[in-house]
XYZ file of C-alpha atoms in Angstrom:
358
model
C -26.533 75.775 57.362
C -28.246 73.417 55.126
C -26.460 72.290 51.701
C -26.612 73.183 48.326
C -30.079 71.299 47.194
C -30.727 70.353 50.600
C -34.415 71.098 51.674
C -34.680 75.039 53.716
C -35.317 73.249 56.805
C -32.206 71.117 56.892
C -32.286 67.526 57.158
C -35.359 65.884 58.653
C -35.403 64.319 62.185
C -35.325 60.549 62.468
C -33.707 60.084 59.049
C -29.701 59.201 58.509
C -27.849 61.965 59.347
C -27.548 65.239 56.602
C -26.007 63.802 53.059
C -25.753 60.101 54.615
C -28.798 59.141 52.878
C -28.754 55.160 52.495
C -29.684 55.149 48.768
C -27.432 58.833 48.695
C -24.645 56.757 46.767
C -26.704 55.172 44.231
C -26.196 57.402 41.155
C -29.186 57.011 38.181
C -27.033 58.246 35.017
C -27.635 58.925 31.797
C -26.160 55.295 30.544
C -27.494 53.794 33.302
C -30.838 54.802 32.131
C -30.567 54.077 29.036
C -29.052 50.473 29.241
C -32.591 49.532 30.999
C -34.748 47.016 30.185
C -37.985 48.417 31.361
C -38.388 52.406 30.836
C -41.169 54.598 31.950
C -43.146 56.774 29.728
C -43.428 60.548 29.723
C -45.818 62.345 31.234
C -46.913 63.547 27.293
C -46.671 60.252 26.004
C -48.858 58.991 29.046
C -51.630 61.345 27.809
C -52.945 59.129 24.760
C -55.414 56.664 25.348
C -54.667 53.171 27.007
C -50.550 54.155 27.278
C -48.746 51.671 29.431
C -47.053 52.983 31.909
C -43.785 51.874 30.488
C -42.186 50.342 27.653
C -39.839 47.369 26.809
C -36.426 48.226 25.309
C -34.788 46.033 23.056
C -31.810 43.599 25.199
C -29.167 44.839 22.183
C -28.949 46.973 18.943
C -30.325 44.533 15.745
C -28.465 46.864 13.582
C -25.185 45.869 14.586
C -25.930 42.183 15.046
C -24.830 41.316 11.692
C -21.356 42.953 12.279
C -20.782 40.919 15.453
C -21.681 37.559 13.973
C -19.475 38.359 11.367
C -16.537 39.483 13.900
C -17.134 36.010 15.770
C -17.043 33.566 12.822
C -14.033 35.253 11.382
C -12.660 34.644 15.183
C -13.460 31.088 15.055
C -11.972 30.674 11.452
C -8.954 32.364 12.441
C -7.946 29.929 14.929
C -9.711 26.813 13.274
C -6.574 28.014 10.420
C -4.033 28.450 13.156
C -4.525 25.172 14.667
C -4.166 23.396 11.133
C -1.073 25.488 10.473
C 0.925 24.154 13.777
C -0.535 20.997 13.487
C 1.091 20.233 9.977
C 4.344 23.034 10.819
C 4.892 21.581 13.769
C 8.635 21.628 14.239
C 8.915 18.475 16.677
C 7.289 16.556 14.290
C 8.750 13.323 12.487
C 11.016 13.155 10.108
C 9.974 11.508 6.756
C 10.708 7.505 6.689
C 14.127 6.865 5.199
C 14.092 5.043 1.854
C 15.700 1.808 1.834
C 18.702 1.022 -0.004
C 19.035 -1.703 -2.936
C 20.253 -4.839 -2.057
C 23.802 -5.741 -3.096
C 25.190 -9.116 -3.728
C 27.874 -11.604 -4.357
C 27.871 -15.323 -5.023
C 30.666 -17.438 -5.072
C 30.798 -21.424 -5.676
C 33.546 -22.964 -4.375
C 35.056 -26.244 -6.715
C 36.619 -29.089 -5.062
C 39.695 -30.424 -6.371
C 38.537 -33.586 -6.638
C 35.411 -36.174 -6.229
C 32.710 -35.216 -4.031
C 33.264 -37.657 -1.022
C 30.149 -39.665 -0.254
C 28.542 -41.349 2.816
C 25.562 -41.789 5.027
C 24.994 -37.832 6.719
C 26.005 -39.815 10.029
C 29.447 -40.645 8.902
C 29.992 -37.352 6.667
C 29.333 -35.361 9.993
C 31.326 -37.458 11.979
C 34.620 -36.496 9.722
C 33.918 -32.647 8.926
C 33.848 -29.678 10.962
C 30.376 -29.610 11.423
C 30.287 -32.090 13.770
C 30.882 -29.584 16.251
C 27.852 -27.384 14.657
C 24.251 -27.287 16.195
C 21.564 -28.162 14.112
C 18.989 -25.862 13.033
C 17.595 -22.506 14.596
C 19.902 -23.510 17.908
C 22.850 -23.360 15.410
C 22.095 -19.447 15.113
C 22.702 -17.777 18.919
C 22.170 -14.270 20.465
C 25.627 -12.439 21.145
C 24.416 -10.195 25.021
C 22.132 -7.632 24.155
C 22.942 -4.459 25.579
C 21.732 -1.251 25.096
C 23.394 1.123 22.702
C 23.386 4.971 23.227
C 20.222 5.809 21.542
C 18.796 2.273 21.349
C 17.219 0.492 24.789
C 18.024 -3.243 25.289
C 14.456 -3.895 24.227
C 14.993 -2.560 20.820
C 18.286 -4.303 20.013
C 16.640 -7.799 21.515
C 13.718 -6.615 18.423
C 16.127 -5.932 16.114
C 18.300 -9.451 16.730
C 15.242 -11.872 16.961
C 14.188 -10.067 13.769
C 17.181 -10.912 11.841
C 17.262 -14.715 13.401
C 13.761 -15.114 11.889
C 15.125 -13.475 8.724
C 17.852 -16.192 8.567
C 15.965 -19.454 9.945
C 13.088 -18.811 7.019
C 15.692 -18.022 4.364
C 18.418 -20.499 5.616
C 16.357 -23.455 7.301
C 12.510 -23.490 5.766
C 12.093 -26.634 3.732
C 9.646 -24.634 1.672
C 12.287 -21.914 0.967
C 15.608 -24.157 0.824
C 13.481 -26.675 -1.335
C 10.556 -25.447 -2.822
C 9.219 -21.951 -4.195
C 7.954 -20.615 -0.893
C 8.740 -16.383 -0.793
C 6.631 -15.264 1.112
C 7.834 -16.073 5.018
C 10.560 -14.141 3.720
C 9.176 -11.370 1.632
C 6.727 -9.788 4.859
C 10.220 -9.304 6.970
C 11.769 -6.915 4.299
C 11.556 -2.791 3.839
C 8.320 -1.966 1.430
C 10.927 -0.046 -0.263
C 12.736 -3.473 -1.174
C 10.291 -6.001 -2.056
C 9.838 -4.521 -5.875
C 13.756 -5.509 -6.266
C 13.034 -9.185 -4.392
C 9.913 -9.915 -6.143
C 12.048 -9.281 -9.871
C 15.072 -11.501 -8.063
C 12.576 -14.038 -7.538
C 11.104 -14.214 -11.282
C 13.580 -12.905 -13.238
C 16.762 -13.713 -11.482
C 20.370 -12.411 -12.903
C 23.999 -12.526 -11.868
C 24.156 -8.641 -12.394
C 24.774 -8.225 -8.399
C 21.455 -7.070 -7.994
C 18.980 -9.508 -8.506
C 20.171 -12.932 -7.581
C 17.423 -15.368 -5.747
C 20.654 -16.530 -4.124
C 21.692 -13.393 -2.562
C 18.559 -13.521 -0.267
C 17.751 -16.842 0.547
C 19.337 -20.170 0.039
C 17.854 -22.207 -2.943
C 18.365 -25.528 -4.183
C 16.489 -26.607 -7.321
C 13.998 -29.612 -5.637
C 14.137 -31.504 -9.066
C 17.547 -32.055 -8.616
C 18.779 -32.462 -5.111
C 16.914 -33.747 -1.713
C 18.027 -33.008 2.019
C 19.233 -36.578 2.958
C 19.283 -35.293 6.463
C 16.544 -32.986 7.904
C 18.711 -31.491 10.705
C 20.619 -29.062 8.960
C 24.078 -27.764 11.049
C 25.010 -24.481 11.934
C 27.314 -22.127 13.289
C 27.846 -18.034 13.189
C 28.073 -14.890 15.058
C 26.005 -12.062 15.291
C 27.193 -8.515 15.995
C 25.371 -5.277 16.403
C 26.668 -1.965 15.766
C 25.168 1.437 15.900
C 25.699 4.050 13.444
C 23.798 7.217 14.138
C 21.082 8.486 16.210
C 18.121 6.876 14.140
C 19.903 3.552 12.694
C 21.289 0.135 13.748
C 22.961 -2.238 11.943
C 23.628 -5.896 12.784
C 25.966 -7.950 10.416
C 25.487 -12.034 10.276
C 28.195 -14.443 9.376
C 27.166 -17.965 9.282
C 27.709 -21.458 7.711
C 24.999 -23.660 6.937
C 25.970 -27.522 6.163
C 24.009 -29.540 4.339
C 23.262 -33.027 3.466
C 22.014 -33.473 0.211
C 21.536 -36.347 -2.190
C 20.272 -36.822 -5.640
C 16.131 -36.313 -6.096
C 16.129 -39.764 -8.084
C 18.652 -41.378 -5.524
C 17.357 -43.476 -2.709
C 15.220 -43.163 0.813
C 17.329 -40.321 3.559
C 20.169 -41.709 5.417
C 20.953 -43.517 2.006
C 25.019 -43.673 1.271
C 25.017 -41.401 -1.495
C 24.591 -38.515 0.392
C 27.302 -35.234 0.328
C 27.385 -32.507 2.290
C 26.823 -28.972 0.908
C 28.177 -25.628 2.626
C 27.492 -22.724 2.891
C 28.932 -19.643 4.573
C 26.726 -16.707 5.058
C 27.193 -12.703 5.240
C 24.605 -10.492 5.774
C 24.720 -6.610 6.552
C 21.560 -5.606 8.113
C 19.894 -2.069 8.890
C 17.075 -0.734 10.908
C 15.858 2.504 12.124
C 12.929 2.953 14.880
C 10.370 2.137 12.418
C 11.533 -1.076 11.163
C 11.883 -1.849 14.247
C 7.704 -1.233 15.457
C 6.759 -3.304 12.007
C 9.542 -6.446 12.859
C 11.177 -5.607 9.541
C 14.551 -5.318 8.312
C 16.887 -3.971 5.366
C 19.157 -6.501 3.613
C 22.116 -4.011 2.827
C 24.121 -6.596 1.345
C 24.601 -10.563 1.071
C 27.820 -11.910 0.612
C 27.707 -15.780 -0.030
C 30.019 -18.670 -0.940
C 28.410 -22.247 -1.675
C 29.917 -25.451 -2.892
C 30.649 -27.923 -4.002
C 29.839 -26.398 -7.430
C 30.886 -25.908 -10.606
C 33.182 -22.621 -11.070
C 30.816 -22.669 -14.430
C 27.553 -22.998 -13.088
C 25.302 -19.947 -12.697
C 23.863 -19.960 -9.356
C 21.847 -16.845 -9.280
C 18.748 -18.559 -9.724
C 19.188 -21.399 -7.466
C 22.637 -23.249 -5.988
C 24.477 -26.183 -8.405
C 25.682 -29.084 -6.008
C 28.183 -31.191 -7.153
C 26.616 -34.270 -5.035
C 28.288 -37.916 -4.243
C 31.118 -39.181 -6.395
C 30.592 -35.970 -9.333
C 33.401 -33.994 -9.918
C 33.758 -30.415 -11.306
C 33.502 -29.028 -14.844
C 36.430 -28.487 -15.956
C 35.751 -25.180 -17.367
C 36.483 -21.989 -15.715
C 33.806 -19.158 -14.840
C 31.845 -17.644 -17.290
C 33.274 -15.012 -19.582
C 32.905 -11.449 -18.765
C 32.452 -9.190 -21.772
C 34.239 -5.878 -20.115
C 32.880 -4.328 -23.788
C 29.012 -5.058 -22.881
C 27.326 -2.076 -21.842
C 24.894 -1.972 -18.721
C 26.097 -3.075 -15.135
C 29.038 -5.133 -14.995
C 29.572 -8.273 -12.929
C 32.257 -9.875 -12.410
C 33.036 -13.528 -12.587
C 34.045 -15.209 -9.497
C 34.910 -18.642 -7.981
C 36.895 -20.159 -4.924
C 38.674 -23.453 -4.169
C 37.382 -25.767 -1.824
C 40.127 -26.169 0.647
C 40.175 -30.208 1.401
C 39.874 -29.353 4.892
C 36.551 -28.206 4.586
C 35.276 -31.807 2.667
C 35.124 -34.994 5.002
C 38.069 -36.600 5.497
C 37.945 -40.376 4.043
């Protein structure tokens, strides 16, 4: 019996078999119609005059273009603004820099209780206890560098041979020691530091703040001359870590000296004395002092003499030099009335021991 729609006679011969026409499952609906790009005319609207035979339909709806630009820029904004939110939210980002701390200091001269003994630098060396010393940048050695538990070995090695350069241009540079030369120094220090250097510098002041002293060893060139280039020295270096982000390394060395008057003879002369001094510096560095080979001077702790207990040695160091002998005085007064910060007036013996034996 033939099926609903199917022509009276059935199925023709020699075609697929009944309902398994081969374009049977391709289904012309209403949407499908419509969403065409070509579309053929009506039989009414073929009637006028000339009428194609079909018409082009527009590829999308111009009235609701506007709308989707709209949609799609607010898109892009959306996640241009999301981007730039994470970006400066981010929680693994860096913490801040750490400001550096001010620089705290102590200078003591130490008085002999007698006559500077004299000599050639030869002879002076040869009867003190820096004949056992090494001379110059040798004098300062590396304790073994090992890594600490959230520094490598490579950024302890950093953070010693920065503070060795700290102390051979400070300690050792005839344009530091003897001259006005800041500079070699000044580039190794914190940014946050250098305003309280530079005032130390130019404006220097026992207030245990701003001493030229307390960061680099000075001698006032019209006065005194090295009467021996080869300056001698012994220390120790230890490092120490103190938190996830920070290492500290503390110096203690003593620097010897021979010195003789500016107006005195050639070097190697017989009026030469030797001048000590001993050293203590408290270091600190956290990862980014240590890309930019800086440091922070946390404190300086220094004894010098022989000097005066009278002579202010802020500015620059006071040697008593061949033959001179120390003021009698004591240190300077201390007015425990004044207001502002207090400093206290300090001095130390010379032990003989320390001098060159006759």
């Amino acid at each position: 019996m033939a099926g609903r729609g199917d022509p009276p006679e059935g199925t023709p011969e020699g075609l697929p078999g009944g309902g398994e026409d081969e374009y049977g499952s391709v289904v012309f609906d209403e949407s499908f119609v419509r969403a065409a790009r070509v579309q053929e005319f009506s039989a009414m609207e073929r009637m006028g005059e000339h009428a194609p035979a079909v018409r082009s339909l527009p590829a999308w709806n111009a009235k609701r273009a506007p709308a989707q630009i709209l949609v799609l820029v607010l898109l892009v904004v959306i996640a241009f603004g999301t981007a730039i939110y994470l970006g400066v939210r981010h929680p693994y980002q860096p913490a801040p820099g750490r400001q550096a701390e001010p620089l705290r200091v102590t200078v003591v001269p130490l008085a002999p209780r007698g006559p500077v003994p004299g000599g050639t630098p030869a002879e002076l060396y040869a009867h003190s206890p820096a004949e056992q010393f090494r001379t110059g940048a040798a004098g300062i050695t590396m304790p073994p560098v090992r890594r600490t538990e959230h520094f490598s070995e490579g950024q302890v090695m950093t953070a010693l041979a920065t503070v060795k350069d700290y102390l051979v241009r400070s300690s050792l540079d005839p344009d530091v020691v003897l001259g006005d030369a800041v500079q070699p120094l000044r580039t190794l220090l914190h940014p946050d530091q250098m305003p309280q250097f530079d005032r130390s510098v130019t404006s220097p002041a026992a207030d245990g703040r701003h001493a030229t002293t307390g960061w680099l060893v000075r001698f006032d060139p019209g006065q005194v001359a090295l009467a021996d280039s080869e300056v001698r020295v012994r220390g120790t270096l230890e490092v120490l870590e103190t938190g996830a982000g920070t290492l500290e390394i503390t110096s203690d060395h003593t620097f010897v000296y021979a010195l003789r008057s500016a107006a005195a003879g050639p070097p190697g002369s017989d009026e030469a004395s030797l001048f000590i001094v001993r050293r203590e510096l408290h270091f600190r560095f956290d990862r980014d002092d240590l890309a930019h080979h800086r440091l922070e001077v946390r404190s300086s702790y220094l004894q010098a003499g022989p000097q005066s207990c009278s002579a202010d040695a802020s500015a620059a160091l006071r040697p008593l030099l061949a033959g001179q002998r120390p003021d009698p005085r004591g240190p300077a007064g201390t007015d425990p009335y004044a207001t502002g910060r207090a400093s206290a007036a300090v001095c130390g013996s010379l032990a003989p021991e320390a001098q060159p034996s006759p």
